[in-house]
PDB file of C-alpha atoms in Angstrom:
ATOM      1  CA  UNK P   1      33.092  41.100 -27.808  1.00 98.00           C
ATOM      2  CA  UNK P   2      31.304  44.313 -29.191  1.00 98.00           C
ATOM      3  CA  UNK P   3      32.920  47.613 -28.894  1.00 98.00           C
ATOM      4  CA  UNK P   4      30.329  50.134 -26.615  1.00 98.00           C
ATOM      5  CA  UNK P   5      29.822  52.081 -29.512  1.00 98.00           C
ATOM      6  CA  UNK P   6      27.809  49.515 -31.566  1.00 98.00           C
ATOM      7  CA  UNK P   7      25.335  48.646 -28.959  1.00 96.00           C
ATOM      8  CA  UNK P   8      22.380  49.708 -30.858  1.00 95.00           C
ATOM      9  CA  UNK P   9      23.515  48.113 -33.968  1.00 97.00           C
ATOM     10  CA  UNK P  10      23.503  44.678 -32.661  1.00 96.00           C
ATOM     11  CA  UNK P  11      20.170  43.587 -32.406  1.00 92.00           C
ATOM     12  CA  UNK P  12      19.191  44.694 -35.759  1.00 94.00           C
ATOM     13  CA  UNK P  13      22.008  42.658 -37.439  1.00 96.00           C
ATOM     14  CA  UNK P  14      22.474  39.780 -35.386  1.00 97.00           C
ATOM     15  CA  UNK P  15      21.107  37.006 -38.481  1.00 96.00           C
ATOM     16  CA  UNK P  16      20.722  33.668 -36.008  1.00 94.00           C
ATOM     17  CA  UNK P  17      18.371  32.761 -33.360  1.00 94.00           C
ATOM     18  CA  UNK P  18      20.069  31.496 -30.575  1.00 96.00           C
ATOM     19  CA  UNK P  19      22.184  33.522 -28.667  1.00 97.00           C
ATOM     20  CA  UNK P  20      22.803  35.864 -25.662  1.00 97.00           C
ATOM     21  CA  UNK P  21      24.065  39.124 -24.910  1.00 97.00           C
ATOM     22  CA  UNK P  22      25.800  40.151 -21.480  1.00 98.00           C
ATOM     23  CA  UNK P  23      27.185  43.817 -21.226  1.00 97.00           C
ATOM     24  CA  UNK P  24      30.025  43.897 -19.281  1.00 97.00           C
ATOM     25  CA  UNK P  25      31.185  46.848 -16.323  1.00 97.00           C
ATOM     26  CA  UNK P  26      33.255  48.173 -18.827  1.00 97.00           C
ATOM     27  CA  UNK P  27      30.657  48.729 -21.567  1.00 97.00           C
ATOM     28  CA  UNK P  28      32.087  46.145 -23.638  1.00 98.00           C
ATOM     29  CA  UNK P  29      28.893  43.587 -25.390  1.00 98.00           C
ATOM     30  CA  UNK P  30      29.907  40.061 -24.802  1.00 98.00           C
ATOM     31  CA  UNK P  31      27.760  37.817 -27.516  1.00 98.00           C
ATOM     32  CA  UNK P  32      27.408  34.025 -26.697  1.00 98.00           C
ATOM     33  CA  UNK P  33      26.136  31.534 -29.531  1.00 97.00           C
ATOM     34  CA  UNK P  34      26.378  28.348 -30.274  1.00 97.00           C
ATOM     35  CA  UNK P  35      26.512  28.176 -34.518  1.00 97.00           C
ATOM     36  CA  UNK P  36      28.105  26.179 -37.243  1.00 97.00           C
ATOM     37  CA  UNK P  37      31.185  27.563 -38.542  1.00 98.00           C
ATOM     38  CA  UNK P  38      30.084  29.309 -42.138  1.00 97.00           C
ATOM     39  CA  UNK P  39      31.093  31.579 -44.593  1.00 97.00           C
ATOM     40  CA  UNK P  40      28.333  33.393 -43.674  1.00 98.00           C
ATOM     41  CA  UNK P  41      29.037  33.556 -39.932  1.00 98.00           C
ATOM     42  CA  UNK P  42      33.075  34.771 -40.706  1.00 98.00           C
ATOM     43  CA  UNK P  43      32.174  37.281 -43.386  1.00 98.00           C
ATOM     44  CA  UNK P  44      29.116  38.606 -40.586  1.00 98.00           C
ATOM     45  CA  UNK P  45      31.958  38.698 -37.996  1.00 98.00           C
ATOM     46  CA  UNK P  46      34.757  40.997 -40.612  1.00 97.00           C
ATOM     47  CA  UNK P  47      31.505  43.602 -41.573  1.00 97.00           C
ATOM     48  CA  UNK P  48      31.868  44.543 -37.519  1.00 98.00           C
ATOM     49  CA  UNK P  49      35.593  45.855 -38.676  1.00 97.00           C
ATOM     50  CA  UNK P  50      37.266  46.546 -35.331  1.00 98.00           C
ATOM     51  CA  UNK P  51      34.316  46.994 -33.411  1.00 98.00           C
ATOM     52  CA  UNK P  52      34.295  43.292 -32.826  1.00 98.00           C
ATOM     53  CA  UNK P  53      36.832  40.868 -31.306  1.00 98.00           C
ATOM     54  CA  UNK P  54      36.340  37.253 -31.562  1.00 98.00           C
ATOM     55  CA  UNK P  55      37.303  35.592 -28.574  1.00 97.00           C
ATOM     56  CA  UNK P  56      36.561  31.910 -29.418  1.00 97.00           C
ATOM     57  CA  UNK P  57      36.576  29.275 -30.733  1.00 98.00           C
ATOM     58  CA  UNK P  58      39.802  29.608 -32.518  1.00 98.00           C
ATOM     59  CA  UNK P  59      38.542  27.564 -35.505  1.00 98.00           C
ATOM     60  CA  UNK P  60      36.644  30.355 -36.143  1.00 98.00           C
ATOM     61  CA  UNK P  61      39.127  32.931 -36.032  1.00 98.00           C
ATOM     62  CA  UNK P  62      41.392  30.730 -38.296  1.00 98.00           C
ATOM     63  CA  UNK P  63      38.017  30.860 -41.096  1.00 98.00           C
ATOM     64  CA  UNK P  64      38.324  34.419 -40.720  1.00 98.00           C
ATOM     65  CA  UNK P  65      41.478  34.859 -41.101  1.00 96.00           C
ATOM     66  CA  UNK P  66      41.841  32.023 -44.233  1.00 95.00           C
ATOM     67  CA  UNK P  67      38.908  34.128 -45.692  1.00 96.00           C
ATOM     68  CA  UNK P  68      40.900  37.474 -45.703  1.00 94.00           C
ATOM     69  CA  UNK P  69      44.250  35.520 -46.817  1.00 92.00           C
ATOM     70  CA  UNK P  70      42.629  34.215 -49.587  1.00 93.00           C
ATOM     71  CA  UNK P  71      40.947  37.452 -50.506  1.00 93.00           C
ATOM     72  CA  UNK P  72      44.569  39.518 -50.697  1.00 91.00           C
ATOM     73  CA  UNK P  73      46.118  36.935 -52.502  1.00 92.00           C
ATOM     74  CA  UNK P  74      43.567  37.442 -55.742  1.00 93.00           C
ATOM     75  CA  UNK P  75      42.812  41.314 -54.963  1.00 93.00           C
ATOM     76  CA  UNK P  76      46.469  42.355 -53.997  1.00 91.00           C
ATOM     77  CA  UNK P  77      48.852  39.615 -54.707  1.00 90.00           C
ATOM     78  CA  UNK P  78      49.985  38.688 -51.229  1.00 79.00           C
ATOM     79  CA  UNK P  79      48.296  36.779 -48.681  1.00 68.00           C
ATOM     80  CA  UNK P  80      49.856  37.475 -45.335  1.00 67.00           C
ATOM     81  CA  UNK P  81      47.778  39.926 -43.638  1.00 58.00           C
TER      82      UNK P  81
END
């Protein structure tokens, strides 16, 4: 789910083919794909920052968030962020 405010970013940085966008009454960009669960895909999703929440699945969420774990262990010495 895109934040309103990055609508006309989307397009130009969306890297897969398959997929559909729905805007929502609140202004809110609801992205639906159908992709393999990559580095690519979770490091893609964490260059939104806040501007994007991922609502499912949860495996991907978890790569995200094993991703960013892994990263403050080595840069900042703890891992629980």
């Amino acid at each position: 789910r895109f934040n309103p405010e990055v609508e006309n970013q989307i397009y130009n940085k969306i890297f897969f083919d398959d997929y559909k966008l729905h805007k929502s009454n609140d202004g809110f960009i609801m992205l639906t794909t159908n992709q393999i669960i990559t580095h690519r895909l979770a490091a893609w999703c964490i260059s939104w920052w806040d501007m994007l929440k991922v609502i499912e699945p949860v495996e991907l969420k978890e790569h995200i968030k094993r991703m960013i774990n892994s990263f403050c262990l080595v840069n900042f010495g703890d891992a629980e962020y």
